[in-house]
Coordinates of C-alpha atoms and ligand atoms in Angstrom, one line a residue:
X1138 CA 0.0 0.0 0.0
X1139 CA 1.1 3.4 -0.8
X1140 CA 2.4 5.1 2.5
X1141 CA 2.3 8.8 1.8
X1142 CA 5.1 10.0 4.6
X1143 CA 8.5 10.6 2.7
X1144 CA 10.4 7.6 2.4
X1145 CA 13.1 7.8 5.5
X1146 CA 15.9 7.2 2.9
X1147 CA 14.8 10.1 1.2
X1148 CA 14.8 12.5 3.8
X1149 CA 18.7 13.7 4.1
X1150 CA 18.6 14.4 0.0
X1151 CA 14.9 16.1 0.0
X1152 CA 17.0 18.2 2.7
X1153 CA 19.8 18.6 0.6
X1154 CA 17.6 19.4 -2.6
X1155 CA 15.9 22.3 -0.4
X1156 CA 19.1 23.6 0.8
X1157 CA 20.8 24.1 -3.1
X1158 CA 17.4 26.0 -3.5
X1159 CA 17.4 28.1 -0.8
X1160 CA 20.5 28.8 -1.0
X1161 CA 21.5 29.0 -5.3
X1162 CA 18.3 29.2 -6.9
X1163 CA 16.6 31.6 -4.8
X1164 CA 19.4 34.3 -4.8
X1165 CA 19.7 33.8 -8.3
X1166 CA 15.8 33.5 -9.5
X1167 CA 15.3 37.4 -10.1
X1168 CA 19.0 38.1 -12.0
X1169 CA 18.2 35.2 -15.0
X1170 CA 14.3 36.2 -14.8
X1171 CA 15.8 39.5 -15.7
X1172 CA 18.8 38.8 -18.0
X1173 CA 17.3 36.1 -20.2
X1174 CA 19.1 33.9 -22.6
X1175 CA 22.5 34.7 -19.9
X1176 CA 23.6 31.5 -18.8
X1177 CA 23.4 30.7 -15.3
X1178 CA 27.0 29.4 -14.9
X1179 CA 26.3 28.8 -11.0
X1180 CA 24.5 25.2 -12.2
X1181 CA 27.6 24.1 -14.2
X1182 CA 28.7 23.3 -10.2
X1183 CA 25.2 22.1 -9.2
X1184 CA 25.2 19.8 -11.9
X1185 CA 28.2 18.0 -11.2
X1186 CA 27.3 17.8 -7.7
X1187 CA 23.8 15.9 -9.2
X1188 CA 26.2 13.9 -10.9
X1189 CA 28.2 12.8 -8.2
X1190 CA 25.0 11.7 -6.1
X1191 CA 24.2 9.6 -8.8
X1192 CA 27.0 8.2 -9.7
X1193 CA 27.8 7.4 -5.7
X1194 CA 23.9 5.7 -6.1
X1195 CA 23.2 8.3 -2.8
X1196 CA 21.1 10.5 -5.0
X1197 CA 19.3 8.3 -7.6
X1198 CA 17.0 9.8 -8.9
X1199 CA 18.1 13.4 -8.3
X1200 CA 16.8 14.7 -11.3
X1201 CA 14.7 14.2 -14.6
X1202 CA 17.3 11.3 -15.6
X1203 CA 16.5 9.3 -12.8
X1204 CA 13.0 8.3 -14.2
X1205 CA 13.7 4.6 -15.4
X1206 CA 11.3 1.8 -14.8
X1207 CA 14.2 -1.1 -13.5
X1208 CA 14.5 -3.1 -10.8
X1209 CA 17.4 -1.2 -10.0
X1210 CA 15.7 2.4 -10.1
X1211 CA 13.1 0.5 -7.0
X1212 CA 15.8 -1.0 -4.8
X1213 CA 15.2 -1.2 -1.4
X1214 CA 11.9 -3.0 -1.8
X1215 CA 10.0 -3.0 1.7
X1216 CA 6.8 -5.3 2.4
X1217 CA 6.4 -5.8 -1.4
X1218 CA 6.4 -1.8 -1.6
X1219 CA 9.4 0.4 -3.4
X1220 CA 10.2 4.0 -3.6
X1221 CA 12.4 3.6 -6.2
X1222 CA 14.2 7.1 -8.8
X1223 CA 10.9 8.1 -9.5
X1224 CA 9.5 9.0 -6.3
X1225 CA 12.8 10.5 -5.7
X1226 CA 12.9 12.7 -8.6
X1227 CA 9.6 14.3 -8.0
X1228 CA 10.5 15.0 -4.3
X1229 CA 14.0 16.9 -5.1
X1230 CA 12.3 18.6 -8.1
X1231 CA 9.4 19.8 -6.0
X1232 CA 12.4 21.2 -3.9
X1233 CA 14.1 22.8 -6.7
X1234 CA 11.4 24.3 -8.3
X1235 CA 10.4 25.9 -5.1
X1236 CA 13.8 27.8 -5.4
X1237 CA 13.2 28.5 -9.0
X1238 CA 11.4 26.7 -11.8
X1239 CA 13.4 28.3 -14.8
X1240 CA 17.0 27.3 -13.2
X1241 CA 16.0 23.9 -13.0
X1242 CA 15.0 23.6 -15.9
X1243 CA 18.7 24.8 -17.2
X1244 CA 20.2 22.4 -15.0
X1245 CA 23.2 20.2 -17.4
X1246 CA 22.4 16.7 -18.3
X1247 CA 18.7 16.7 -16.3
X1248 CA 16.4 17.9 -19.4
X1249 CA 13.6 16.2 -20.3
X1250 CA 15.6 14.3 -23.4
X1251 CA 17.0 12.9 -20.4
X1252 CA 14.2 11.2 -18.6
X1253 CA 13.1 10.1 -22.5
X1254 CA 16.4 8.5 -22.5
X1255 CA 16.3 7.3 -19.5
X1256 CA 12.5 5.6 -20.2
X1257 CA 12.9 4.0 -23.5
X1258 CA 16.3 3.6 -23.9
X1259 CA 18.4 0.1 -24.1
X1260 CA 21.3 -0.6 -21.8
X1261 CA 23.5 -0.5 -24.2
X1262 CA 22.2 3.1 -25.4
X1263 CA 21.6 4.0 -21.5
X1264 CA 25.8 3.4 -21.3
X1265 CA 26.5 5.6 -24.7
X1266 CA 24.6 8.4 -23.7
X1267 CA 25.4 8.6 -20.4
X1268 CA 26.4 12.4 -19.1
X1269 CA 25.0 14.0 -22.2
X1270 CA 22.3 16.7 -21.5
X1271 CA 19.5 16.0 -24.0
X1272 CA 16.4 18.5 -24.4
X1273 CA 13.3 17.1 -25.7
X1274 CA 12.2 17.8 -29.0
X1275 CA 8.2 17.0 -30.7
X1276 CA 6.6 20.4 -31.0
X1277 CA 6.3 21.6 -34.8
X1278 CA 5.3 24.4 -36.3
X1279 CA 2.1 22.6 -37.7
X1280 CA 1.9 20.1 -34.1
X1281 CA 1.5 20.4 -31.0
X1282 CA -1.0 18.6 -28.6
X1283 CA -1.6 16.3 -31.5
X1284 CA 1.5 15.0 -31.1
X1285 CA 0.6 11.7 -33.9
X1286 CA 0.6 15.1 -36.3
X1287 CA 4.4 15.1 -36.8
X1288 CA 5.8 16.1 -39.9
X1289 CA 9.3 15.5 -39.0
X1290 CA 10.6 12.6 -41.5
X1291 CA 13.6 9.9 -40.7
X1292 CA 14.4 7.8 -43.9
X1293 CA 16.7 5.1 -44.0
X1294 CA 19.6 5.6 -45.9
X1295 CA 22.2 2.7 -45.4
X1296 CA 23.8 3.2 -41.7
X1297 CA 22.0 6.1 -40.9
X1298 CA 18.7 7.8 -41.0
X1299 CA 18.4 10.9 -42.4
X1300 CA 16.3 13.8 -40.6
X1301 CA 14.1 16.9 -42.0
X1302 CA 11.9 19.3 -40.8
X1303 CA 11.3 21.8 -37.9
X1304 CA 11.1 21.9 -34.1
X1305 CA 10.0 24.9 -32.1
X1306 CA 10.1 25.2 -28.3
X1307 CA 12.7 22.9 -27.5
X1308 CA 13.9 23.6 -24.0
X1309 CA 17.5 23.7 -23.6
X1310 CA 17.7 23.7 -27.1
X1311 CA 20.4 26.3 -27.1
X1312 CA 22.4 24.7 -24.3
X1313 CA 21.8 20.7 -24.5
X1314 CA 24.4 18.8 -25.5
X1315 CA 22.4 16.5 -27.6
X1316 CA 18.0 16.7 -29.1
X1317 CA 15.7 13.9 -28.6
X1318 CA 13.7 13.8 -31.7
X1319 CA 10.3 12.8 -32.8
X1320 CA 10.2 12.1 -36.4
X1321 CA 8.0 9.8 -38.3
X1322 CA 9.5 6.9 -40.0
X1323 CA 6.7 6.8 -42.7
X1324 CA 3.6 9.6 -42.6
X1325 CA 1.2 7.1 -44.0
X1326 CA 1.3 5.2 -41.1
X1327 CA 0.3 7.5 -38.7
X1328 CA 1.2 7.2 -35.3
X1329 CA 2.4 3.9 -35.2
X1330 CA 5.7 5.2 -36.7
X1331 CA 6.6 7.8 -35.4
X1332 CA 10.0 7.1 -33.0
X1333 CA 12.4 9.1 -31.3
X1334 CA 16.3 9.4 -32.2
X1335 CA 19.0 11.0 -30.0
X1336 CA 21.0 13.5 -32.4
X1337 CA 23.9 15.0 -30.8
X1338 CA 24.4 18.8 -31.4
X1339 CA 27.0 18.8 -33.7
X1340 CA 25.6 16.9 -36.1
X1341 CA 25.7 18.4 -39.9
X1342 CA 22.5 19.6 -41.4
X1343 CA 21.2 20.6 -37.4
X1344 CA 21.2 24.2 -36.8
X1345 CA 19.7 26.2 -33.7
X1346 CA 17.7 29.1 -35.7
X1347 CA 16.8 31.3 -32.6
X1348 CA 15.8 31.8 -28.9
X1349 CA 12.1 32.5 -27.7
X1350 CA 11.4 35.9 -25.4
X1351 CA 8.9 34.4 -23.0
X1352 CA 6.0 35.5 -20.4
X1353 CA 8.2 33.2 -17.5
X1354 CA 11.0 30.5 -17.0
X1355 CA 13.1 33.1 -18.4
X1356 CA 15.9 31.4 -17.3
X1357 CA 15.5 29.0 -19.5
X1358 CA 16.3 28.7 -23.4
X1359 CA 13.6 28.0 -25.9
X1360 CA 14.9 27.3 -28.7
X1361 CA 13.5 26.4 -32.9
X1362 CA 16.0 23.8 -34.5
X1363 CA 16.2 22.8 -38.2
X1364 CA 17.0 19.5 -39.3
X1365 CA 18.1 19.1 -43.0
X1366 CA 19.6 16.3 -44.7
X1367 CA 20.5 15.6 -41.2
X1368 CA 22.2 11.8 -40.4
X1369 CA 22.0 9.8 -37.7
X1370 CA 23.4 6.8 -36.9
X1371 CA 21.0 3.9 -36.7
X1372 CA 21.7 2.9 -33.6
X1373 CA 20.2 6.2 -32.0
X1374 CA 16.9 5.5 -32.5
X1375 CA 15.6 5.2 -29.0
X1376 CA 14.1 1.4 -28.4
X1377 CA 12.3 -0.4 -31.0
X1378 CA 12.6 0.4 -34.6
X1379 CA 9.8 -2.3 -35.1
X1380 CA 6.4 -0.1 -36.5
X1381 CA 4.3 -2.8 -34.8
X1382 CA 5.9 -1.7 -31.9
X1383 CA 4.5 1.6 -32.7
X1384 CA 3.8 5.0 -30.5
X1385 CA 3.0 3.2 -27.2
X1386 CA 7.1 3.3 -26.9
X1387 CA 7.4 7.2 -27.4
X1388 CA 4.1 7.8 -25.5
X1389 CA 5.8 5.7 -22.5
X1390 CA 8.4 8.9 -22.1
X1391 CA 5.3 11.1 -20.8
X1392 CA 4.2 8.4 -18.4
X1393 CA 7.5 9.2 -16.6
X1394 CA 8.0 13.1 -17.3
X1395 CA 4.4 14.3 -16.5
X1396 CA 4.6 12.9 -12.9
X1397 CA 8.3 15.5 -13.1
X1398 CA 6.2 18.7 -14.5
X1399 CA 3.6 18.1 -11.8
X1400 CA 6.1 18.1 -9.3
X1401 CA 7.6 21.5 -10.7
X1402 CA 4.2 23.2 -10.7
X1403 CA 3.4 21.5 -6.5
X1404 CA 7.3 23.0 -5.7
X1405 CA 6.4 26.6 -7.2
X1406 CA 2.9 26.5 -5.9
X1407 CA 4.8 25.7 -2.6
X1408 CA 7.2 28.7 -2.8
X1409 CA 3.5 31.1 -3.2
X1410 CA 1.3 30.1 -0.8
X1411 CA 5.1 29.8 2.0
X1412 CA 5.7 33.6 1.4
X1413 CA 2.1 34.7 1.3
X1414 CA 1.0 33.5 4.8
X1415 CA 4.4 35.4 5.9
X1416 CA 2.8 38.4 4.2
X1417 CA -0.5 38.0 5.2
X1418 CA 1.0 37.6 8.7
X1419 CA 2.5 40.1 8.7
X1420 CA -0.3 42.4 8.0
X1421 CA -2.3 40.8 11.3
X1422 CA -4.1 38.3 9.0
X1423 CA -4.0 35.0 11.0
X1424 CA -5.0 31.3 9.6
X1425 CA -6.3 29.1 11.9
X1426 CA -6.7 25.7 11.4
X1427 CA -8.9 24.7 14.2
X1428 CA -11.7 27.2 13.6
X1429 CA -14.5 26.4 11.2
X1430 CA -13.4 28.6 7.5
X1431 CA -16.5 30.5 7.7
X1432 CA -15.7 32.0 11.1
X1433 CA -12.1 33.4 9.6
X1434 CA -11.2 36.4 7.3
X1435 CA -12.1 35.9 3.4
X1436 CA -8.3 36.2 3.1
X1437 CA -7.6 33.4 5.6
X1438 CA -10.4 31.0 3.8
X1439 CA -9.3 31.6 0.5
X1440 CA -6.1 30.7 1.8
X1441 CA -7.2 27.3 3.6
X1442 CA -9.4 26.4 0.2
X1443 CA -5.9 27.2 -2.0
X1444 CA -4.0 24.8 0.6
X1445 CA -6.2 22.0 0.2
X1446 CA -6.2 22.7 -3.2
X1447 CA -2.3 22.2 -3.2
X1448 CA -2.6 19.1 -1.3
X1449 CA -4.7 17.3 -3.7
X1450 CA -2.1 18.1 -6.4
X1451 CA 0.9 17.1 -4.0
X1452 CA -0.6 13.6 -3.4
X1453 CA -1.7 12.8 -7.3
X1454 CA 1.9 13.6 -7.9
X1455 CA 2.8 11.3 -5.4
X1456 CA 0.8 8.7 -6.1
X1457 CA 2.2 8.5 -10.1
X1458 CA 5.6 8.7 -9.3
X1459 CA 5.4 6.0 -6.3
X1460 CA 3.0 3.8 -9.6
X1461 CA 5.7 4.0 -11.8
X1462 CA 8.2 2.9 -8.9
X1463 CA 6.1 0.1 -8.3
X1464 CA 5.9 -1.2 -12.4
X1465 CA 2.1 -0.3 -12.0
X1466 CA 0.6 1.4 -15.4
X1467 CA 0.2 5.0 -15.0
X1468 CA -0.9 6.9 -17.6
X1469 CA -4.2 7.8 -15.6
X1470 CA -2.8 8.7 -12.8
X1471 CA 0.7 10.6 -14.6
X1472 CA -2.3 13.3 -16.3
X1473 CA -4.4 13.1 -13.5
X1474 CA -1.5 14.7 -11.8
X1475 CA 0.0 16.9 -14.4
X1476 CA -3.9 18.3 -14.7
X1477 CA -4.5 19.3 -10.8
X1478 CA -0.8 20.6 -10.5
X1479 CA -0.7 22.5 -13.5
X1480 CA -4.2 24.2 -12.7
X1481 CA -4.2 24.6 -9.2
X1482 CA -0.4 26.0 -9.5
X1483 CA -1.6 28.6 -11.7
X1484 CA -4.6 29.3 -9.5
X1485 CA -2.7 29.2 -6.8
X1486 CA -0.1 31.8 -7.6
X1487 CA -2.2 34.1 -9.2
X1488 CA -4.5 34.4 -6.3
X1489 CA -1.4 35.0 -3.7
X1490 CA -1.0 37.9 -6.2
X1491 CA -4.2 39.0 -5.5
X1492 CA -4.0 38.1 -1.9
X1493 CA -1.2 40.1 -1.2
X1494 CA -2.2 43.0 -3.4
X1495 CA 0.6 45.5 -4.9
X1496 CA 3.4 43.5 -2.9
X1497 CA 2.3 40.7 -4.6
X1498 CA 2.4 42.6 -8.1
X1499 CA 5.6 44.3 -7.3
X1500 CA 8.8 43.0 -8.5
X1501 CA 10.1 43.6 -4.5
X1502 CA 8.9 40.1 -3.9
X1503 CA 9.0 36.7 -6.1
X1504 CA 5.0 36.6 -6.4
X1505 CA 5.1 38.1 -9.2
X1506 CA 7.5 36.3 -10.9
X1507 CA 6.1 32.9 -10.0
X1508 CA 2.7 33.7 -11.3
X1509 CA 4.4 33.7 -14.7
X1510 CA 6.5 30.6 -14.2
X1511 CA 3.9 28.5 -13.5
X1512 CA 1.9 29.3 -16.9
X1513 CA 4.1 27.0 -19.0
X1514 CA 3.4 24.2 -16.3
X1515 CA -0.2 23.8 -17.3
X1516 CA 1.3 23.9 -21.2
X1517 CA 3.9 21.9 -21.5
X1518 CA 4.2 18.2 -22.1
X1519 CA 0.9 18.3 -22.6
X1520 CA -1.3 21.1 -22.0
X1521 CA -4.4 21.2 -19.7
X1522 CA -7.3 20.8 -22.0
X1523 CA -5.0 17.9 -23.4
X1524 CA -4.6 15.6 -20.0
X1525 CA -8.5 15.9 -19.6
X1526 CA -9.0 14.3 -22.6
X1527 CA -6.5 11.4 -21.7
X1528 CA -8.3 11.4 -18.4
X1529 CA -11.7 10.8 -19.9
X1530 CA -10.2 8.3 -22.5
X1531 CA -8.9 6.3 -20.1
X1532 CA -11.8 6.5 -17.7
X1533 CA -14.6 5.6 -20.5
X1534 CA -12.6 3.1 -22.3
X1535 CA -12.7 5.2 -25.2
X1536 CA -9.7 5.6 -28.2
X1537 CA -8.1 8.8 -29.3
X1538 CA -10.4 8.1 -32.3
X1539 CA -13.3 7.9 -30.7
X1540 CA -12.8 10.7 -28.0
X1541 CA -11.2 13.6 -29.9
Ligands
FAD2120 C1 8.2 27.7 -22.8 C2 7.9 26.5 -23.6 C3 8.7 25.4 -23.5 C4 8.4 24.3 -24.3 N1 9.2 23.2 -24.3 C5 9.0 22.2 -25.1 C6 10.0 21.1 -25.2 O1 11.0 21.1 -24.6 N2 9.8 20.2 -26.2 C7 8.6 20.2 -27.0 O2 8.5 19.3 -27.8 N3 7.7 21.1 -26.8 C8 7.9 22.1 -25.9 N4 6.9 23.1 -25.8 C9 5.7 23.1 -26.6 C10 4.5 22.6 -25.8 O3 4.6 21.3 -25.5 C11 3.3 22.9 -26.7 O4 3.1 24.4 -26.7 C12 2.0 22.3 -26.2 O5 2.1 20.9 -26.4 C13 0.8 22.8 -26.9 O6 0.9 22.8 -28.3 P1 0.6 24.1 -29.1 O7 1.3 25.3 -28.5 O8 0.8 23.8 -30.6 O9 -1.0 24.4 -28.9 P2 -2.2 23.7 -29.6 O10 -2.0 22.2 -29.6 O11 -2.4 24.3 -30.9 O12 -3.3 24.0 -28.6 C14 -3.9 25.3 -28.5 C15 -5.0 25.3 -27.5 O13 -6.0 24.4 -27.9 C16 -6.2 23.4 -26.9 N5 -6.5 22.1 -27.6 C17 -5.8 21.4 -28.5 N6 -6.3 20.3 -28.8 C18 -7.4 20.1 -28.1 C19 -8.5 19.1 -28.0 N7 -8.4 18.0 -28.7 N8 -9.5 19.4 -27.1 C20 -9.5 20.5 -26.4 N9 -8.6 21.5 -26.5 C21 -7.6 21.3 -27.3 C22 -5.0 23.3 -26.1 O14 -5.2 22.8 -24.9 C23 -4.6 24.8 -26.1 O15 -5.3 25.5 -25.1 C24 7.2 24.2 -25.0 C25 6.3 25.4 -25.1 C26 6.7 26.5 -24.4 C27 5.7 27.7 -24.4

């Protein structure tokens, strides 16, 4: 059964995690926020620190490459029960993101290529791109929530397959080391064949075309990237290059990332609702927990409601990070939880806004600031609208055909 304490072996590094926030991320959230595309050299250290955890098997898990689905990743198996990499990832990046959203997003080898890497990868390709920082790469100019939509080709061609077409808001585009692609194998076979190939950043015929200038997560790079003529060896095509074997392998990634981008959204709702009871304190607005809400201040029950709120969030996140642990299917639960944490993260620190009036506005506090971050959380990796439509696929028994 799922026991919904942090697991004692996790406690020290949740601790650590909070610390490097507090003390890195924090003091540096407002200078990137304000100097975007700079690079925030104070992670190169932070990074190899991540590394070292891992590597020393102390800190599995300590970031978005710690996602894989092996008995290894759930050691420590107690009464039939493990908390295994995943559970540990979204606990240290609910800490991290309550320092600062857009920093850990920049952080070296732990983008979102990496946990797609890390989910559908063979051992073999697990060894060869180990310590390469990977960003993510499906959006198209002409896709985006319909990710079977790709236009993005990959053709055999001897060795290699050759890439063409366009990606736009590839995070850590600029910066990555190395793209995880989406490209379809043949476009008259719909989804089944579409598949995912690591291209390193050097590659000929891959070029970075530009930076976005964003609302939030400033911090972070954004980038569109170009593939033409571009080759690939064959052997980085991530998992099965069997068709029959189809889009279930690619779609298997999100099962594992959406449980990470709901733990972003529960850290920086965290980081709201923590400085706006010090604010609201501090203007003689007490919250108290043993009186009925009705009896309290609208403040202090809008509050309570926006606590509970976060709550519900924390524990779906949880519960599909501690499934995925556990080798149970997730898919429900992963955009069950990416749903609530992406909505009630952007309820939640929009309202301490308007809680905490024009502090909350003002660029004197982080309020502000997080009210933008956590826009892109209820966007990315599948936006809002998109994870109720899996919900209710999955709930009625319906396909994507049939429930559109
Ligand atoms: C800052 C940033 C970083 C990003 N990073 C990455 C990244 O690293 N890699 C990557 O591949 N992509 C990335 N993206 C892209 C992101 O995943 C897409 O923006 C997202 O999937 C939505 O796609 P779209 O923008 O094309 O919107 P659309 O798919 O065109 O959707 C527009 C609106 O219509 C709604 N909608 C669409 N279909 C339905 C439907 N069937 N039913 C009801 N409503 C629907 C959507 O919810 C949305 O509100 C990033 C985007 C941003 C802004």
């Amino acid at each position: 059964m799922i026991n919904l304490e942090t697991p004692r072996k996790f406690r020290a590094f949740v601790n650590q995690a909070h610390q490097v926030a507090a003390e890195m991320l924090r003091p540096n959230s407002r200078r990137y926020d304000l100097a975007e595309h700079e690079y925030p050299v104070e992670l190169d250290m932070l990074a190899a620190m991540v590394d070292g955890l891992g590597a020393s098997g102390t800190g599995s898990g300590a970031g978005a490459s710690g996602v894989r689905r092996t008995a290894a990743a759930s050691d420590g198996i107690v009464d039939g029960v493990a908390n295994g990499s995943n559970l540990s990832s979204v606990l240290s990046i609910m800490e991290m993101c309550w320092g600062d959203v857009g920093l850990l997003l920049s952080m070296p080898r732990q983008g979102l290529g990496n946990s797609a890497i890390a989910s559908v990868a063979s051992d073999e390709q697990l060894r060869r791109f180990d310590g390469v920082w990977a960003a993510m790469a499906i959006t198209e100019p002409g896709c985006g929530s319909d990710s079977a939509g790709i236009r993005t080709t990959a053709r055999l061609d001897g060795d290699d397959y050759v890439l063409d077409g366009e990606k736009i808001f590839v995070t850590a585009g600029g910066r990555c080391d190395a793209v995880v692609v989406w490209a379809t194998l043949d476009k008259s076979l719909g989804r089944a064949a579409i598949k995912s190939f690591v291209v390193m950043k050097d590659t000929p015929g891959m070029t970075v075309e530009r930076l976005e200038h964003k609302l939030g997560i400033r911090a972070s790079d954004t980038a569109t990237i170009r593939f033409e003529n571009c080759r690939v060896p064959r052997e980085n095509l991530l998992g099965s290059a069997d068709i029959d074997k189809g889009f279930a392998g690619v779609m298997q990634t999100f099962d594992n990332t959406r449980p990470l981008v709901a733990a972003m959204a529960v850290g920086c709702a965290r980081a709201s609702l923590e400085l706006t009871r010090e604010l609201l304190s501090d203007a003689g607005v007490q919250i108290d927990y043993d009186r009925p809400v009705h009896l309290q201040s609208a403040a202090a029950a809008t509050y309570l409601a926006m606590e509970a709120d976060w709550e519900a969030a924390y524990l779906l996140t949880l519960q599909a990070a501690w499934m995925a642990d556990n080798g149970q299917p997730n898919s429900l639960q992963a955009s069950m939880a990416k749903a609530k944490a992406g909505r009630a993260a952007n309820d939640i620190t929009l309202r301490c806004v308007e809680l905490t009036g024009s502090l909350g506005y003002s660029e004197h506090h982080l309020l502000e600031k997080w009210s933008r971050d956590s826009k892109i959380l209820d966007i990315f990796e599948g936006t809002q609208q998109l994870q109720q439509l899996i919900v209710a696929r999955r709930l009625l028994g319906k396909t994507s055909a049939e429930l559109k």
